[in-house]
Short mmCIF file of N, CA, C and O in Angstrom, two decimals:
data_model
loop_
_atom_site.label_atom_id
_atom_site.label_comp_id
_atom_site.label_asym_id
_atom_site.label_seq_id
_atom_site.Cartn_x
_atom_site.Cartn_y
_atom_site.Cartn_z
N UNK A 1 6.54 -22.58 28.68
CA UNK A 1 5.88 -22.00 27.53
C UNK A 1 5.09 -20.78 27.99
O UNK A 1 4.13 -20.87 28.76
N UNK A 2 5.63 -19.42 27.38
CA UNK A 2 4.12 -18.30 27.68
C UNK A 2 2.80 -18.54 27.42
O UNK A 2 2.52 -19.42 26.60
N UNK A 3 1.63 -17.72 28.17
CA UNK A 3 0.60 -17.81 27.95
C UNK A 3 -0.06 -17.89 26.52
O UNK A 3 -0.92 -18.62 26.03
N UNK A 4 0.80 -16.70 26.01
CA UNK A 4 0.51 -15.87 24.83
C UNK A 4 0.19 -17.12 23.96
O UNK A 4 -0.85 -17.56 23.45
N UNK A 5 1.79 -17.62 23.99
CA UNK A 5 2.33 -18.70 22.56
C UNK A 5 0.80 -20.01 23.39
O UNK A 5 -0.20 -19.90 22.68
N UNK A 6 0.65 -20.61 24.08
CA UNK A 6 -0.16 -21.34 24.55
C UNK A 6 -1.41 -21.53 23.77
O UNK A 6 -1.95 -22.42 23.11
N UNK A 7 -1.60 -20.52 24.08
CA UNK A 7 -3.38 -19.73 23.62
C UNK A 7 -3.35 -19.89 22.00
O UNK A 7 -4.06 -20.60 21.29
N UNK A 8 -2.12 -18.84 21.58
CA UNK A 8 -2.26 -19.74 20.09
C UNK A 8 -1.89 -20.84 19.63
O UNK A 8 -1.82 -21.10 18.43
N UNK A 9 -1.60 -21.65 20.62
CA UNK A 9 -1.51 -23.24 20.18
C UNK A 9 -3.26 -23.84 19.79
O UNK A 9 -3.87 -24.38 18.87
N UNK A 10 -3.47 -23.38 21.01
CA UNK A 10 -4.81 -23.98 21.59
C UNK A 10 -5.56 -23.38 20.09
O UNK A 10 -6.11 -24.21 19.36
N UNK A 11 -5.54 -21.87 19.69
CA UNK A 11 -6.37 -22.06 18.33
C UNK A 11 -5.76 -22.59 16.89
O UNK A 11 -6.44 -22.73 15.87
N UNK A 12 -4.97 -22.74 16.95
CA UNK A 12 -4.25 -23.39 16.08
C UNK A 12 -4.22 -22.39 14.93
O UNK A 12 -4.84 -22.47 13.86
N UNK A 13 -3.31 -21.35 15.37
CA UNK A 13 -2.96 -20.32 14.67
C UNK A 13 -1.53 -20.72 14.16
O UNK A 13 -1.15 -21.79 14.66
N UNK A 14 -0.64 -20.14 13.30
CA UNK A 14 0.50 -20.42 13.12
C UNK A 14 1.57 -19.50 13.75
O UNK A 14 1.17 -18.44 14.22
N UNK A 15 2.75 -19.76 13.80
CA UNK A 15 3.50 -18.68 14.95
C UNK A 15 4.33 -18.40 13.99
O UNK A 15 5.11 -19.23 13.54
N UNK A 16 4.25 -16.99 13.51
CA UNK A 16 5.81 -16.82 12.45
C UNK A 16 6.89 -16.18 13.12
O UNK A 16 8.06 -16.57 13.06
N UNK A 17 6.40 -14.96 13.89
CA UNK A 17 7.48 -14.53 15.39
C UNK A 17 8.68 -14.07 14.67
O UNK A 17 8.80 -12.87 14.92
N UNK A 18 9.41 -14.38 14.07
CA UNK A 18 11.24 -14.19 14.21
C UNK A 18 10.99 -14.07 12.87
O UNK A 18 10.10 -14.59 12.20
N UNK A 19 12.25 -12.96 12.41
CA UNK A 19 12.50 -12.37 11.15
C UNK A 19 13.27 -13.26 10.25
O UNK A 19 14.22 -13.45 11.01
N UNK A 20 13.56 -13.93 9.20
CA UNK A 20 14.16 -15.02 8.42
C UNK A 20 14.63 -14.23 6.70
O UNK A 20 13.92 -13.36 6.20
N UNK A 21 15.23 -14.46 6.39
CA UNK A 21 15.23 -14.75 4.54
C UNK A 21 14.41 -15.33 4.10
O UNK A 21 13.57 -14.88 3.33
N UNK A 22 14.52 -16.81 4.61
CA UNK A 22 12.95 -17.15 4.34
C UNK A 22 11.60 -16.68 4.61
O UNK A 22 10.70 -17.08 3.87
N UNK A 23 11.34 -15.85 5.62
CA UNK A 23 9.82 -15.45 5.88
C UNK A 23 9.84 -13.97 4.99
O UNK A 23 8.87 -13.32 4.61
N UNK A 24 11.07 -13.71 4.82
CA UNK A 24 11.05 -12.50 3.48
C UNK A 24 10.34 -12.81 2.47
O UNK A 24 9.26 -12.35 2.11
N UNK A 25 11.28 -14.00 1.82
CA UNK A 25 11.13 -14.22 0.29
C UNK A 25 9.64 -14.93 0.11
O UNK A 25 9.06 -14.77 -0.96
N UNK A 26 9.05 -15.70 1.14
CA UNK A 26 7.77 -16.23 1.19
C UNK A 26 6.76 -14.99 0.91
O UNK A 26 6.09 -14.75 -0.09
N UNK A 27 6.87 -14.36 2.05
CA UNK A 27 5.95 -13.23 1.71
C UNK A 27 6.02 -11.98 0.58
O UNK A 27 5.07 -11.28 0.22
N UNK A 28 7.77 -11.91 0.02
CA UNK A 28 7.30 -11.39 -1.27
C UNK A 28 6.44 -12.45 -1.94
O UNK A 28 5.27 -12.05 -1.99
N UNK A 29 6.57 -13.48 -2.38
CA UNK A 29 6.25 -14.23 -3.45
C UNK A 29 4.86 -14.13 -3.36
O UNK A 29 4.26 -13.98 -4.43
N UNK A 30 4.03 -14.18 -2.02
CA UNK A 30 2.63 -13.88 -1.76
C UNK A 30 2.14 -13.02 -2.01
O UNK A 30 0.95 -12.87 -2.28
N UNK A 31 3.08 -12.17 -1.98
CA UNK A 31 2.63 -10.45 -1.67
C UNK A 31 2.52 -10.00 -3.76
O UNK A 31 1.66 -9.19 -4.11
N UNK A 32 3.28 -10.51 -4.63
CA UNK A 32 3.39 -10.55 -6.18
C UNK A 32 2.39 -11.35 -6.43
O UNK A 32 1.74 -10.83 -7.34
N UNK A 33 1.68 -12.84 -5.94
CA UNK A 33 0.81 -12.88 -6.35
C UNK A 33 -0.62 -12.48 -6.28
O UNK A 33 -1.43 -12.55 -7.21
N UNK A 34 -0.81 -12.10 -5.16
CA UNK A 34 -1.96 -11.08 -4.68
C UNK A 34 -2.03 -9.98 -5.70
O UNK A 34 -3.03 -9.94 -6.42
N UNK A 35 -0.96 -8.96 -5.88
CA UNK A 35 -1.05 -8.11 -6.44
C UNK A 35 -1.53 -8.55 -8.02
O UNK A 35 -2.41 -7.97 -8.67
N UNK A 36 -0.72 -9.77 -8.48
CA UNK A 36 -1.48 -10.11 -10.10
C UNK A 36 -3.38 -10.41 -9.91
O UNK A 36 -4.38 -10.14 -10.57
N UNK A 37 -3.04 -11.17 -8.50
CA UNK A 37 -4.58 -11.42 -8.69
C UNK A 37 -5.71 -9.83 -8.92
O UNK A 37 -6.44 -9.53 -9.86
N UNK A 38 -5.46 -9.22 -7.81
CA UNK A 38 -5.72 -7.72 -7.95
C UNK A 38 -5.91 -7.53 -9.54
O UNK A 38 -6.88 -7.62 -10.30
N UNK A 39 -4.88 -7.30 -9.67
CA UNK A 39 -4.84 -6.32 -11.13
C UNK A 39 -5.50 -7.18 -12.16
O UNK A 39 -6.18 -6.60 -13.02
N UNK A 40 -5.39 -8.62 -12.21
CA UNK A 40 -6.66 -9.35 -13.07
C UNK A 40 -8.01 -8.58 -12.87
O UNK A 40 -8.59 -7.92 -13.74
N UNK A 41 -8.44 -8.81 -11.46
CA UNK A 41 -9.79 -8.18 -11.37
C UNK A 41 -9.98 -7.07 -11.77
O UNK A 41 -10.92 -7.07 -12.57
N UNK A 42 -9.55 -6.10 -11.62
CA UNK A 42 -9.44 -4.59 -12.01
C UNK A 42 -9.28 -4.51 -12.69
O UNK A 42 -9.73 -3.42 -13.06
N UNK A 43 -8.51 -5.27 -13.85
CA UNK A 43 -8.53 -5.51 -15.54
C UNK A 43 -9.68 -5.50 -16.01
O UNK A 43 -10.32 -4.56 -16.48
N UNK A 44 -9.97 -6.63 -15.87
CA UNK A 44 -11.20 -7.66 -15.79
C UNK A 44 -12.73 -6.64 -15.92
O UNK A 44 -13.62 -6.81 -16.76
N UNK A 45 -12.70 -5.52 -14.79
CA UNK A 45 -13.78 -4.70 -14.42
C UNK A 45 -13.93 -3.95 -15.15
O UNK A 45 -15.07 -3.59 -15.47
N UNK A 46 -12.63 -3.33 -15.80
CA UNK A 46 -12.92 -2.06 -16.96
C UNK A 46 -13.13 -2.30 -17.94
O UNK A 46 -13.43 -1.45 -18.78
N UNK A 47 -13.03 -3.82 -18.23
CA UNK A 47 -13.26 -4.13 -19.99
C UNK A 47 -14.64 -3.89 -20.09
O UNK A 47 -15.42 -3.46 -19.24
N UNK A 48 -14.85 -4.30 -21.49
CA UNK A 48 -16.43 -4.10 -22.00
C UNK A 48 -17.08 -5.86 -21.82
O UNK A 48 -16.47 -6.85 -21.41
N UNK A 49 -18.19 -5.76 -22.19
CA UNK A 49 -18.27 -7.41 -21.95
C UNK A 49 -17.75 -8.31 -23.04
O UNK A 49 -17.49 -9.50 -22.91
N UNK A 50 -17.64 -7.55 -24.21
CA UNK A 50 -16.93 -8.70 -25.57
C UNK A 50 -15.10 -8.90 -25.10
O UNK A 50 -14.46 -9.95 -25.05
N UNK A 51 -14.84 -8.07 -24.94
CA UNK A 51 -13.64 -8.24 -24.83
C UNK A 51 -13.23 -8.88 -23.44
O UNK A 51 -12.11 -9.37 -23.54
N UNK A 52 -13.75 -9.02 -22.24
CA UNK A 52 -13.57 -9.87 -21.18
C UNK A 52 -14.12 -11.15 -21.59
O UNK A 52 -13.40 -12.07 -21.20
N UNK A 53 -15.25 -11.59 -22.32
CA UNK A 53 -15.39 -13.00 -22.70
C UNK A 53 -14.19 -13.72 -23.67
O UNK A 53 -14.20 -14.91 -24.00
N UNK A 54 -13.53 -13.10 -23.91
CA UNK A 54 -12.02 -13.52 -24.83
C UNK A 54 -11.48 -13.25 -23.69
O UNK A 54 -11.63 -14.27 -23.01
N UNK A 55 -10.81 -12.29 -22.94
CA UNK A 55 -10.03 -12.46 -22.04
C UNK A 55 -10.24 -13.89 -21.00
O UNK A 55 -9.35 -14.72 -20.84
N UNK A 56 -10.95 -13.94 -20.66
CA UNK A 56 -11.34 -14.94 -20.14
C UNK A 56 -11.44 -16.43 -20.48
O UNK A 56 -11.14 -17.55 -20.06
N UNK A 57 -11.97 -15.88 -21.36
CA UNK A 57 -11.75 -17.70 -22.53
C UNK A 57 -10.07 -18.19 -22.39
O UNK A 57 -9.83 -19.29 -21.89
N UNK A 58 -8.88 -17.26 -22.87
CA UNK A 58 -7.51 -17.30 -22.88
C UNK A 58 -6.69 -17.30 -21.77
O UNK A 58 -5.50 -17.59 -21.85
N UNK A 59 -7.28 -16.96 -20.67
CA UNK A 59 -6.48 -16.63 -19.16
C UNK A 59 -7.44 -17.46 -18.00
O UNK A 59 -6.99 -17.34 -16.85
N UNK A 60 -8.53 -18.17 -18.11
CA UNK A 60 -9.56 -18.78 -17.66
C UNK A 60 -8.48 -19.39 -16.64
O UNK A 60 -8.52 -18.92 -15.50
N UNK A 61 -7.65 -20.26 -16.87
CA UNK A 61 -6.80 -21.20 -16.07
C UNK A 61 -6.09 -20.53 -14.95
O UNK A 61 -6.17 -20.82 -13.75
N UNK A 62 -5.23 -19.37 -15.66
CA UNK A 62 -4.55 -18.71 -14.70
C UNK A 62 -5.41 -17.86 -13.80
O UNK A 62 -4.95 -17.47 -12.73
N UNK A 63 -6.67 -17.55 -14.21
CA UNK A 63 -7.10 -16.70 -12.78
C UNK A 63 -6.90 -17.89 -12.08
O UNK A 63 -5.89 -17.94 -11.38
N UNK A 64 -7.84 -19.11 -12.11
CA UNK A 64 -8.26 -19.37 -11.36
C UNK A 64 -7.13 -20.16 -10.52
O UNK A 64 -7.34 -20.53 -9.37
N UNK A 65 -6.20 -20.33 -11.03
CA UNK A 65 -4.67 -21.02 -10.36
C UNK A 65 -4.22 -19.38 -9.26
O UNK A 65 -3.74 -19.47 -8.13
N UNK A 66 -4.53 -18.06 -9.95
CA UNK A 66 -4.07 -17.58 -8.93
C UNK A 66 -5.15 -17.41 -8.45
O UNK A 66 -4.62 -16.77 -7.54
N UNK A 67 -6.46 -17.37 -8.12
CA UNK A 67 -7.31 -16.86 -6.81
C UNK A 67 -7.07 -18.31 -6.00
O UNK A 67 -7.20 -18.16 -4.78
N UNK A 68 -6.73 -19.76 -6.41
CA UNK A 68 -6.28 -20.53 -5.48
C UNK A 68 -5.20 -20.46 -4.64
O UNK A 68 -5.14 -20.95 -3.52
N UNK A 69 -4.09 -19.64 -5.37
CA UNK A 69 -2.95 -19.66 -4.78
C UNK A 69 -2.70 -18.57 -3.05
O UNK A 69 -2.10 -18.49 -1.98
N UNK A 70 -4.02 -17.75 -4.19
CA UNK A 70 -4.62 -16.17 -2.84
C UNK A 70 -5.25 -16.82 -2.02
O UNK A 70 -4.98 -16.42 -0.89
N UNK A 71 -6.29 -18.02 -2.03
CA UNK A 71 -6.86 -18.51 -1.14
C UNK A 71 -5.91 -18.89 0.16
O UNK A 71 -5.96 -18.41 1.30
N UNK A 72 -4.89 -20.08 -0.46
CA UNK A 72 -4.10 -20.98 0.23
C UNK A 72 -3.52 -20.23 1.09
O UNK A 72 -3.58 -20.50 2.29
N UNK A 73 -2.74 -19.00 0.54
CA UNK A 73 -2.10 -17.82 1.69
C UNK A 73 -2.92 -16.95 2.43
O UNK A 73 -2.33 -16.09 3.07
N UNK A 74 -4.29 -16.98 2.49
CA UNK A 74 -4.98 -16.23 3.53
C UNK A 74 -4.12 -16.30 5.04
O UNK A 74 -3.79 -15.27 5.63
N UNK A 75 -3.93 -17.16 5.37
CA UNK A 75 -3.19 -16.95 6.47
C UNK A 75 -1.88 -16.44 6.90
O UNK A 75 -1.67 -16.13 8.08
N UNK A 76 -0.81 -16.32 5.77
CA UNK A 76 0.08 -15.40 5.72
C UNK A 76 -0.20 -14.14 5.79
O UNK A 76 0.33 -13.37 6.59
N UNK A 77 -1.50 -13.69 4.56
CA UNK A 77 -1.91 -12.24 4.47
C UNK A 77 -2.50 -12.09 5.89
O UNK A 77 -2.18 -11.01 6.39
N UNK A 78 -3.12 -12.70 6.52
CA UNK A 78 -3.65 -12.58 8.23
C UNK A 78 -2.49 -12.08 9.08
O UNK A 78 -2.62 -11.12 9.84
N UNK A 79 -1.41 -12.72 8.93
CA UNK A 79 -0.22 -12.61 9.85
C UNK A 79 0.44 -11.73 9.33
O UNK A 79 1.37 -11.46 10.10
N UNK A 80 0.50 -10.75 7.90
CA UNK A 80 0.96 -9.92 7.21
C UNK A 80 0.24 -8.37 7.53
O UNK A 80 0.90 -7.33 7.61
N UNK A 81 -0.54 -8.43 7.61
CA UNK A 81 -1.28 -7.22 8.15
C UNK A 81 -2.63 -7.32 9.11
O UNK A 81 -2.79 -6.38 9.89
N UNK A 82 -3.27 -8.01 9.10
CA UNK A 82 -4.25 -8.50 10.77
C UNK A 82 -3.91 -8.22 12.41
O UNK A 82 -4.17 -7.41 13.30
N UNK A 83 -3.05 -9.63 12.15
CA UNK A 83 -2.79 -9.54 13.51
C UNK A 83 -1.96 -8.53 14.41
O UNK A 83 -1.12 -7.70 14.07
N UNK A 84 -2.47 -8.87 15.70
CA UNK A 84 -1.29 -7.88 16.55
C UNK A 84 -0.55 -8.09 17.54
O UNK A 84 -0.03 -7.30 18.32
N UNK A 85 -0.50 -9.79 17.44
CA UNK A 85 0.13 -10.45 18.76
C UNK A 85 1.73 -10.59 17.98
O UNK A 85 2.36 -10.10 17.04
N UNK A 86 1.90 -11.73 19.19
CA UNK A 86 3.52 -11.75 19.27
C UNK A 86 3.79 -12.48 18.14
O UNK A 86 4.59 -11.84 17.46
N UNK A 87 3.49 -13.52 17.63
CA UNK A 87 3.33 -14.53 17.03
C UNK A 87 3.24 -13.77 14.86
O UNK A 87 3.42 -14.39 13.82
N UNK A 88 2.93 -12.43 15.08
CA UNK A 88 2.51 -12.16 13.62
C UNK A 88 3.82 -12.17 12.94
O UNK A 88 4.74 -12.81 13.45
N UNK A 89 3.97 -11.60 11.97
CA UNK A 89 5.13 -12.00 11.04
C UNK A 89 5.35 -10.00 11.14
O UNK A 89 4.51 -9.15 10.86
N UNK A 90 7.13 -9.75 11.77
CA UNK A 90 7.18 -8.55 11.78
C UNK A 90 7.04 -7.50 10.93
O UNK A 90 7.05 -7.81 9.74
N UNK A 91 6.89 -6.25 11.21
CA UNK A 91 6.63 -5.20 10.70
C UNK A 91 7.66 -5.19 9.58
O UNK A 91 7.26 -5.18 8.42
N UNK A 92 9.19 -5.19 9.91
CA UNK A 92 10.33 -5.44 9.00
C UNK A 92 10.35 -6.33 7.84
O UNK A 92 11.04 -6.01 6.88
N UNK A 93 9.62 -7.51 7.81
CA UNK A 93 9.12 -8.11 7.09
C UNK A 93 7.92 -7.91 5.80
O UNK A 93 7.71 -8.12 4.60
N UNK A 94 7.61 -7.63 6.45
CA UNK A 94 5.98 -6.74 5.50
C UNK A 94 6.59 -5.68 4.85
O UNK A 94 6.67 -5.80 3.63
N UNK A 95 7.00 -4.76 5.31
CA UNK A 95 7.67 -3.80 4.59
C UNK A 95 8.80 -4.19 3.25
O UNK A 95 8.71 -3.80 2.09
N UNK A 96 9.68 -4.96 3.76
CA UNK A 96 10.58 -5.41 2.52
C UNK A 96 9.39 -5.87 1.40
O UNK A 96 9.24 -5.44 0.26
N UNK A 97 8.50 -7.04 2.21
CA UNK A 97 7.96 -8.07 0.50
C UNK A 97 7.19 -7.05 0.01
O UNK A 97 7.29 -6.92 -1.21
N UNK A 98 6.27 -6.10 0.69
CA UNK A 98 5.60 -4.68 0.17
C UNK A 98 6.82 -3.97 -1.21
O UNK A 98 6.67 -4.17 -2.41
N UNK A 99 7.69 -3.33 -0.71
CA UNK A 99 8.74 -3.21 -1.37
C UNK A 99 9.15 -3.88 -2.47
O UNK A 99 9.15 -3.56 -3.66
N UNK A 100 9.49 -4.82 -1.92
CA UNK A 100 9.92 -5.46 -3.44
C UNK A 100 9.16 -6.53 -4.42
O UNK A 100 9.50 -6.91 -5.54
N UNK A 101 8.12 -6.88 -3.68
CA UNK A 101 7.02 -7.01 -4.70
C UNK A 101 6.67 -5.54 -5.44
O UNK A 101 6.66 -5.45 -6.66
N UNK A 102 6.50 -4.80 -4.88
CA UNK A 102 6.31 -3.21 -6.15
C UNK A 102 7.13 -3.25 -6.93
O UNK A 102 6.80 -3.37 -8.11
N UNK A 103 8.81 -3.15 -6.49
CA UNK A 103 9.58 -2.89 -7.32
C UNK A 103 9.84 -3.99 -8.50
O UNK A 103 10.44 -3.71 -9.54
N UNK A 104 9.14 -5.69 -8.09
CA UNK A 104 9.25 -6.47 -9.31
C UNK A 104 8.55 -6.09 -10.08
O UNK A 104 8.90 -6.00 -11.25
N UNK A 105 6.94 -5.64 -9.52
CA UNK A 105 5.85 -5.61 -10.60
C UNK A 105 6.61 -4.77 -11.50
O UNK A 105 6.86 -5.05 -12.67
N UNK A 106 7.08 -3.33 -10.64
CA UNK A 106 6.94 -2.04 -11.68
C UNK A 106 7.76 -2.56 -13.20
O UNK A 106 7.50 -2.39 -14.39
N UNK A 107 8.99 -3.37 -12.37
CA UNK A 107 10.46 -3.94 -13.54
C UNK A 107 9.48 -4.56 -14.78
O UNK A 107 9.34 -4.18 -15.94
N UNK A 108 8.88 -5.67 -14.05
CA UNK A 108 8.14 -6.09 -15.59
C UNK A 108 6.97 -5.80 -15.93
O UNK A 108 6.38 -6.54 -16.71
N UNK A 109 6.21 -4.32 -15.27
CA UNK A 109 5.76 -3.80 -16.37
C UNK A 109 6.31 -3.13 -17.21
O UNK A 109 6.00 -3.06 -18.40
N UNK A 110 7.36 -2.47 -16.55
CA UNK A 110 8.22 -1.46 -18.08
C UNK A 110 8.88 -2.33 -18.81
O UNK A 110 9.46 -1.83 -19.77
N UNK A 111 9.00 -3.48 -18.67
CA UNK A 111 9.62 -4.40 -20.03
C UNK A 111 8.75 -4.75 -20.77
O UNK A 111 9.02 -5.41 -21.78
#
């Protein structure tokens, strides 16, 4: 076993290392919900206060299902742009779910 991989045993980091379909489609799916969470808040910020207390009243559930869902993946988003060891999730990777998380959002906002 290398040092490297060792050391992050010992902190009990996760090792994503190698490029997959799966470590694609995971990190789009992370990478789309981050971005909704985002754009809630930033919604959220420009309203006035009457109209965010209705927003809120009606969408109350779903923030808070997605700032859980943003929570749970902190450590993907760590290994998505943080880190810089061997172990992070590649550059090739990040770039696609970057990508095509934009290109879903943009699709269903113009619908």
């Amino acid at each position: 076993m290398d040092n490297d991989v060792q050391a992050r045993y010992e902190k009990e980091m996760m090792e994503f290392g190698v490029s997959s379909p799966l470590t694609t489609t995971v990190a789009t799916i992370s990478m789309l919900n981050l971005m909704c969470f985002v754009g809630v808040v930033m919604k959220s910020m420009l309203m006035n206060k009457v109209t965010r207390g209705v927003y809120y009243e009606t969408m109350a559930i779903h923030v808070v299902l997605c700032g859980a869902l943003v929570a749970l993946n902190m450590p993907l988003y760590w290994a998505l742009f943080v880190r810089k060891d061997k172990g992070k999730i590649p550059d090739s990777v990040t770039v696609k779910a970057v990508v095509l998380a934009l290109f879903i959002s943009t699709v269903f906002f113009l619908l």
